[in-house]
Amino acid sequence: VQLVESGGGLVQTGGSLRLSCVVSGSTFNTLEIDWYRQAPGNQREWVVSIGRRGDSNYAGSVVGRFSISRDNLKNTVYLQMNDLKPEDTAVYYCKAQIAPYTYWGQGTQVTVSS
């Protein structure tokens, strides 16, 4: 299973970015996909999850600003990030778990300037 993130970049406070996570090597529509992020010096933290039916859960810090969706025809999960803040600066990773294994992408850098 491979996960490839893209869409990161540099944006000003209040700006928006859309991240993508393309999954290959598995039956995508059976997978729950999670997004995590890791800022320098911090532990990796969970951001949002989307189930195979499109149900989602968000960390409190991103509720109302981030939105996750999936396109099962394109094997892709999208993370729309609006009203970005400097504290959103991190490397963003997508993750899939097929017991007993966990698969991570390589990450995409998001930098929000103040």
XYZ file of N, CA, C and O in Angstrom:
456
model
N 0.855 -1.183 0.000
C 0.000 0.000 0.000
C 0.889 1.230 0.000
O 1.822 1.331 0.794
N 0.583 2.164 -0.878
C 1.333 3.422 -0.939
C 0.383 4.604 -0.799
O -0.707 4.598 -1.373
N 0.818 5.590 -0.046
C 0.077 6.823 0.116
C 0.991 7.970 -0.299
O 2.142 8.039 0.149
N 0.487 8.866 -1.122
C 1.274 9.991 -1.607
C 0.483 11.274 -1.387
O -0.601 11.450 -1.958
N 1.052 12.151 -0.548
C 0.427 13.434 -0.273
C 0.971 14.500 -1.224
O 2.112 14.416 -1.694
N 0.142 15.491 -1.459
C 0.561 16.658 -2.238
C -0.321 17.839 -1.862
O -1.329 17.671 -1.171
N 0.086 19.019 -2.332
C -0.740 20.202 -2.140
C -0.249 21.167 -1.082
O -0.838 22.228 -0.899
N 0.803 20.807 -0.374
C 1.320 21.719 0.631
C 1.978 22.929 0.001
O 2.152 23.011 -1.223
N 2.330 23.889 0.842
C 2.987 25.093 0.347
C 3.031 26.163 1.399
O 2.780 25.916 2.579
N 3.373 27.361 0.948
C 3.466 28.534 1.824
C 2.245 29.414 1.583
O 1.933 29.748 0.433
N 1.582 29.791 2.655
C 0.384 30.611 2.542
C 0.363 31.605 3.701
O 0.950 31.342 4.755
N -0.281 32.718 3.490
C -0.407 33.708 4.561
C -1.538 33.339 5.512
O -2.440 32.566 5.167
N -1.476 33.911 6.700
C -2.549 33.712 7.668
C -3.892 34.070 7.044
O -4.017 35.083 6.371
N -4.870 33.184 7.252
C -6.189 33.373 6.673
C -6.360 32.739 5.314
O -7.474 32.695 4.783
N -5.286 32.249 4.747
C -5.349 31.638 3.433
C -5.850 30.207 3.468
O -6.216 29.662 4.519
N -5.851 29.586 2.291
C -6.379 28.234 2.138
C -5.420 27.362 1.337
O -4.661 27.868 0.499
N -5.480 26.090 1.611
C -4.773 25.074 0.840
C -5.650 23.834 0.781
O -6.448 23.579 1.684
N -5.457 23.043 -0.280
C -6.123 21.746 -0.364
C -5.066 20.670 -0.526
O -4.326 20.674 -1.514
N -5.004 19.782 0.422
C -4.078 18.660 0.358
C -4.784 17.460 -0.263
O -5.998 17.288 -0.122
N -4.000 16.631 -0.937
C -4.515 15.396 -1.519
C -3.691 14.217 -1.006
O -2.493 14.346 -0.751
N -4.341 13.086 -0.885
C -3.670 11.846 -0.507
C -4.169 10.771 -1.469
O -5.353 10.399 -1.422
N -3.281 10.315 -2.334
C -3.632 9.273 -3.299
C -3.152 7.937 -2.753
O -1.984 7.798 -2.365
N -4.040 6.973 -2.743
C -3.742 5.653 -2.179
C -3.733 4.610 -3.295
O -4.641 4.570 -4.122
N -2.721 3.784 -3.292
C -2.643 2.700 -4.263
C -2.277 1.408 -3.564
O -1.742 1.411 -2.458
N -2.585 0.291 -4.220
C -2.176 -1.001 -3.695
C -3.155 -1.654 -2.752
O -2.825 -2.663 -2.133
N -4.343 -1.056 -2.619
C -5.344 -1.666 -1.750
C -6.723 -1.281 -2.254
O -6.867 -0.438 -3.147
N -7.742 -1.876 -1.672
C -9.118 -1.537 -2.026
C -9.486 -0.265 -1.280
O -9.876 -0.300 -0.111
N -9.368 0.838 -1.982
C -9.460 2.142 -1.337
C -10.780 2.337 -0.618
O -10.812 2.886 0.478
N -11.872 1.879 -1.233
C -13.164 2.209 -0.652
C -13.466 1.435 0.634
O -14.512 1.646 1.248
N -12.557 0.572 1.053
C -12.730 -0.128 2.333
C -11.921 0.519 3.456
O -12.015 0.087 4.609
N -11.131 1.521 3.114
C -10.178 2.081 4.067
C -10.693 3.321 4.769
O -11.292 4.198 4.131
N -10.412 3.405 6.051
C -10.469 4.688 6.748
C -9.127 5.371 6.539
O -8.081 4.741 6.656
N -9.153 6.645 6.243
C -7.933 7.423 6.034
C -7.865 8.533 7.080
O -8.864 9.208 7.341
N -6.705 8.691 7.669
C -6.486 9.715 8.694
C -5.442 10.710 8.196
O -4.519 10.341 7.465
N -5.578 11.942 8.631
C -4.539 12.947 8.448
C -3.943 13.267 9.820
O -4.685 13.455 10.800
N -2.627 13.324 9.844
C -1.872 13.747 11.012
C -0.977 14.908 10.597
O -0.738 15.131 9.413
N -0.452 15.601 11.592
C 0.542 16.631 11.315
C 1.590 16.638 12.410
O 1.325 16.243 13.543
N 2.762 17.124 12.019
C 3.873 17.200 12.972
C 4.628 18.494 12.761
O 5.196 18.716 11.686
N 4.591 19.319 13.787
C 5.343 20.568 13.767
C 6.731 20.322 14.357
O 6.918 19.385 15.151
N 7.720 21.154 14.011
C 9.078 20.958 14.539
C 9.083 20.921 16.059
O 8.494 21.784 16.712
N 9.726 19.894 16.612
C 9.840 19.775 18.048
C 8.619 19.196 18.734
O 8.622 19.043 19.961
N 7.575 18.910 17.953
C 6.341 18.384 18.534
C 6.102 16.943 18.111
O 6.656 16.467 17.114
N 5.252 16.279 18.865
C 4.845 14.944 18.460
C 3.831 15.034 17.324
O 3.149 16.046 17.140
N 3.772 13.961 16.569
C 2.773 13.895 15.509
C 1.388 13.856 16.150
O 1.145 13.102 17.089
N 0.478 14.668 15.620
C -0.862 14.729 16.201
C -1.922 14.446 15.148
O -1.788 14.822 13.974
N -2.986 13.819 15.596
C -4.107 13.497 14.723
C -4.899 14.762 14.395
O -5.112 15.609 15.262
N -5.323 14.870 13.147
C -6.076 16.042 12.694
C -7.524 15.688 12.342
O -8.462 16.337 12.795
N -7.678 14.661 11.511
C -9.024 14.345 11.014
C -9.013 12.938 10.447
O -7.967 12.440 10.005
N -10.192 12.293 10.477
C -10.352 10.966 9.892
C -11.593 10.937 9.016
O -12.578 11.634 9.310
N -11.540 10.106 7.991
C -12.726 9.874 7.174
C -12.921 8.378 6.993
O -11.984 7.663 6.632
N -14.136 7.905 7.304
C -14.449 6.501 7.160
C -14.778 6.145 5.728
O -14.887 7.000 4.842
N -14.975 4.859 5.523
C -15.198 4.392 4.156
C -16.527 4.882 3.600
O -16.705 4.948 2.378
N -17.444 5.261 4.463
C -18.733 5.787 4.017
C -18.755 7.315 3.991
O -19.797 7.913 3.744
N -17.615 7.925 4.282
C -17.529 9.376 4.247
C -17.794 10.059 5.567
O -17.770 11.285 5.646
N -18.049 9.283 6.623
C -18.200 9.871 7.955
C -16.855 10.412 8.417
O -15.808 9.848 8.125
N -16.879 11.513 9.143
C -15.624 12.180 9.497
C -15.613 12.624 10.951
O -16.660 12.841 11.564
N -14.402 12.778 11.462
C -14.169 13.307 12.801
C -12.982 14.251 12.743
O -11.998 13.966 12.052
N -13.062 15.346 13.481
C -12.048 16.386 13.444
C -11.498 16.666 14.839
O -12.241 16.641 15.832
N -10.216 16.996 14.882
C -9.647 17.524 16.115
C -10.262 18.893 16.382
O -10.589 19.638 15.457
N -10.387 19.217 17.657
C -11.038 20.462 18.018
C -10.371 21.702 17.444
O -11.033 22.696 17.146
N -9.067 21.639 17.268
C -8.324 22.809 16.786
C -8.624 23.152 15.326
O -8.286 24.255 14.877
N -9.244 22.223 14.585
C -9.483 22.482 13.161
C -10.965 22.484 12.800
O -11.314 22.739 11.646
N -11.818 22.220 13.775
C -13.264 22.206 13.498
C -13.713 23.557 12.944
O -13.338 24.603 13.467
N -14.486 23.496 11.878
C -14.984 24.716 11.257
C -14.039 25.345 10.261
O -14.423 26.255 9.525
N -12.798 24.871 10.216
C -11.813 25.421 9.272
C -11.370 24.391 8.252
O -11.108 24.732 7.097
N -11.256 23.146 8.650
C -10.803 22.072 7.758
C -11.999 21.211 7.377
O -12.943 21.025 8.150
N -11.913 20.655 6.163
C -12.974 19.772 5.682
C -12.348 18.628 4.899
O -11.536 18.864 4.000
N -12.736 17.418 5.236
C -12.178 16.246 4.571
C -13.230 15.625 3.658
O -14.429 15.654 3.955
N -12.777 15.095 2.546
C -13.674 14.410 1.621
C -12.889 13.307 0.913
O -11.654 13.276 0.988
N -13.617 12.445 0.238
C -12.949 11.367 -0.487
C -13.637 11.140 -1.828
O -14.843 11.336 -1.967
N -12.828 10.723 -2.801
C -13.319 10.356 -4.123
C -12.879 8.912 -4.354
O -11.704 8.659 -4.670
N -13.808 8.003 -4.203
C -13.458 6.588 -4.313
C -13.103 6.178 -5.738
O -12.459 5.139 -5.941
N -13.520 6.944 -6.727
C -13.146 6.639 -8.109
C -11.699 7.021 -8.387
O -11.053 6.435 -9.269
N -11.208 8.013 -7.664
C -9.834 8.479 -7.871
C -8.884 7.986 -6.774
O -7.716 8.383 -6.749
N -9.382 7.167 -5.853
C -8.555 6.662 -4.739
C -7.876 7.802 -3.995
O -6.698 7.696 -3.615
N -8.612 8.870 -3.781
C -8.015 10.087 -3.238
C -8.861 10.648 -2.101
O -10.096 10.652 -2.179
N -8.158 11.110 -1.078
C -8.768 11.864 0.013
C -8.254 13.288 -0.063
O -7.058 13.511 -0.311
N -9.161 14.225 0.138
C -8.807 15.643 0.087
C -8.975 16.262 1.478
O -9.917 15.935 2.205
N -8.081 17.172 1.804
C -8.200 17.947 3.030
C -8.193 19.415 2.647
O -7.150 19.958 2.282
N -9.367 20.022 2.709
C -9.494 21.446 2.439
C -9.246 22.211 3.731
O -9.941 21.986 4.725
N -8.267 23.093 3.704
C -7.886 23.838 4.898
C -8.112 25.319 4.638
O -7.472 25.893 3.749
N -9.015 25.900 5.392
C -9.337 27.316 5.266
C -8.961 28.058 6.539
O -8.760 27.450 7.590
N -8.884 29.367 6.422
C -8.569 30.221 7.569
C -7.332 29.706 8.308
O -7.333 29.540 9.536
N -6.301 29.454 7.549
C -5.096 28.873 8.136
C -4.413 29.847 9.096
O -4.431 31.073 8.891
N -3.804 29.275 10.122
C -3.130 30.034 11.171
C -1.681 29.585 11.256
O -1.354 28.451 10.866
N -0.807 30.425 11.800
C 0.602 30.018 11.925
C 0.764 28.702 12.690
O 1.680 27.921 12.379
N -0.111 28.438 13.644
C 0.004 27.191 14.403
C -0.400 25.960 13.596
O -0.250 24.832 14.071
N -0.907 26.151 12.386
C -1.171 25.020 11.497
C 0.086 24.597 10.735
O 0.063 23.579 10.029
N 1.159 25.353 10.872
C 2.403 25.014 10.203
C 2.912 23.668 10.683
O 3.083 23.449 11.884
N 3.130 22.765 9.744
C 3.554 21.399 10.077
C 3.752 20.616 8.788
O 3.366 21.076 7.704
N 4.317 19.436 8.940
C 4.275 18.449 7.867
C 3.007 17.630 8.064
O 2.758 17.127 9.162
N 2.232 17.519 7.008
C 0.960 16.796 7.064
C 1.118 15.427 6.401
O 1.646 15.322 5.290
N 0.657 14.408 7.115
C 0.775 13.025 6.664
C -0.611 12.387 6.575
O -1.456 12.622 7.449
N -0.808 11.529 5.585
C -2.001 10.705 5.601
C -1.606 9.277 5.979
O -0.455 8.860 5.781
N -2.569 8.584 6.551
C -2.314 7.269 7.108
C -3.466 6.338 6.802
O -4.623 6.731 6.815
N -3.124 5.076 6.526
C -4.129 4.017 6.391
C -3.672 2.841 7.237
O -2.478 2.597 7.387
N -4.661 2.160 7.792
C -4.321 1.012 8.620
C -5.052 -0.216 8.103
O -6.278 -0.201 7.949
N -4.265 -1.233 7.798
C -4.814 -2.532 7.417
C -4.169 -3.510 8.384
O -3.011 -3.893 8.208
N -4.933 -3.856 9.389
C -4.385 -4.645 10.492
C -3.610 -5.864 9.991
O -4.090 -6.586 9.110
N -2.420 -6.082 10.566
C -1.804 -5.358 11.673
C -0.848 -4.250 11.244
O -0.040 -3.790 12.047
N -0.941 -3.819 9.988
C 0.034 -2.860 9.465
C -0.550 -1.453 9.388
O -1.738 -1.263 9.162
N 0.352 -0.478 9.541
C 0.021 0.927 9.383
C 0.875 1.506 8.279
O 2.086 1.254 8.234
N 0.238 2.249 7.387
C 0.932 2.808 6.237
C 0.844 4.328 6.287
O -0.233 4.897 6.508
N 1.987 4.978 6.057
C 2.083 6.434 6.064
C 2.588 6.934 4.719
O 3.396 6.269 4.063
N 2.152 8.110 4.355
C 2.759 8.795 3.237
C 4.033 9.484 3.668
O 4.428 9.445 4.841
N 4.669 10.153 2.703
C 5.952 10.812 2.984
C 5.778 12.195 3.590
O 6.736 12.781 4.100
N 4.563 12.719 3.524
C 4.266 14.023 4.109
C 4.378 15.165 3.116
O 5.089 15.082 2.111
N 3.652 16.229 3.406
C 3.722 17.456 2.613
C 3.767 18.644 3.563
O 3.014 18.689 4.545
N 4.663 19.564 3.292
C 4.904 20.687 4.202
C 3.867 21.779 3.987
O 3.641 22.227 2.857
N 3.282 22.229 5.080
C 2.388 23.386 5.081
C 3.012 24.444 5.978
O 3.313 24.172 7.148
N 3.218 25.616 5.433
C 3.784 26.723 6.188
C 2.851 27.922 6.088
O 2.503 28.349 4.992
N 2.446 28.427 7.244
C 1.541 29.572 7.300
C 2.297 30.741 7.906
O 2.745 30.676 9.055
N 2.452 31.782 7.135
C 3.192 32.954 7.603
C 2.240 33.944 8.270
O 1.083 34.095 7.869
N 2.777 34.630 9.272
C 1.948 35.606 10.011
C 2.045 36.987 9.408
O 2.838 37.228 8.509
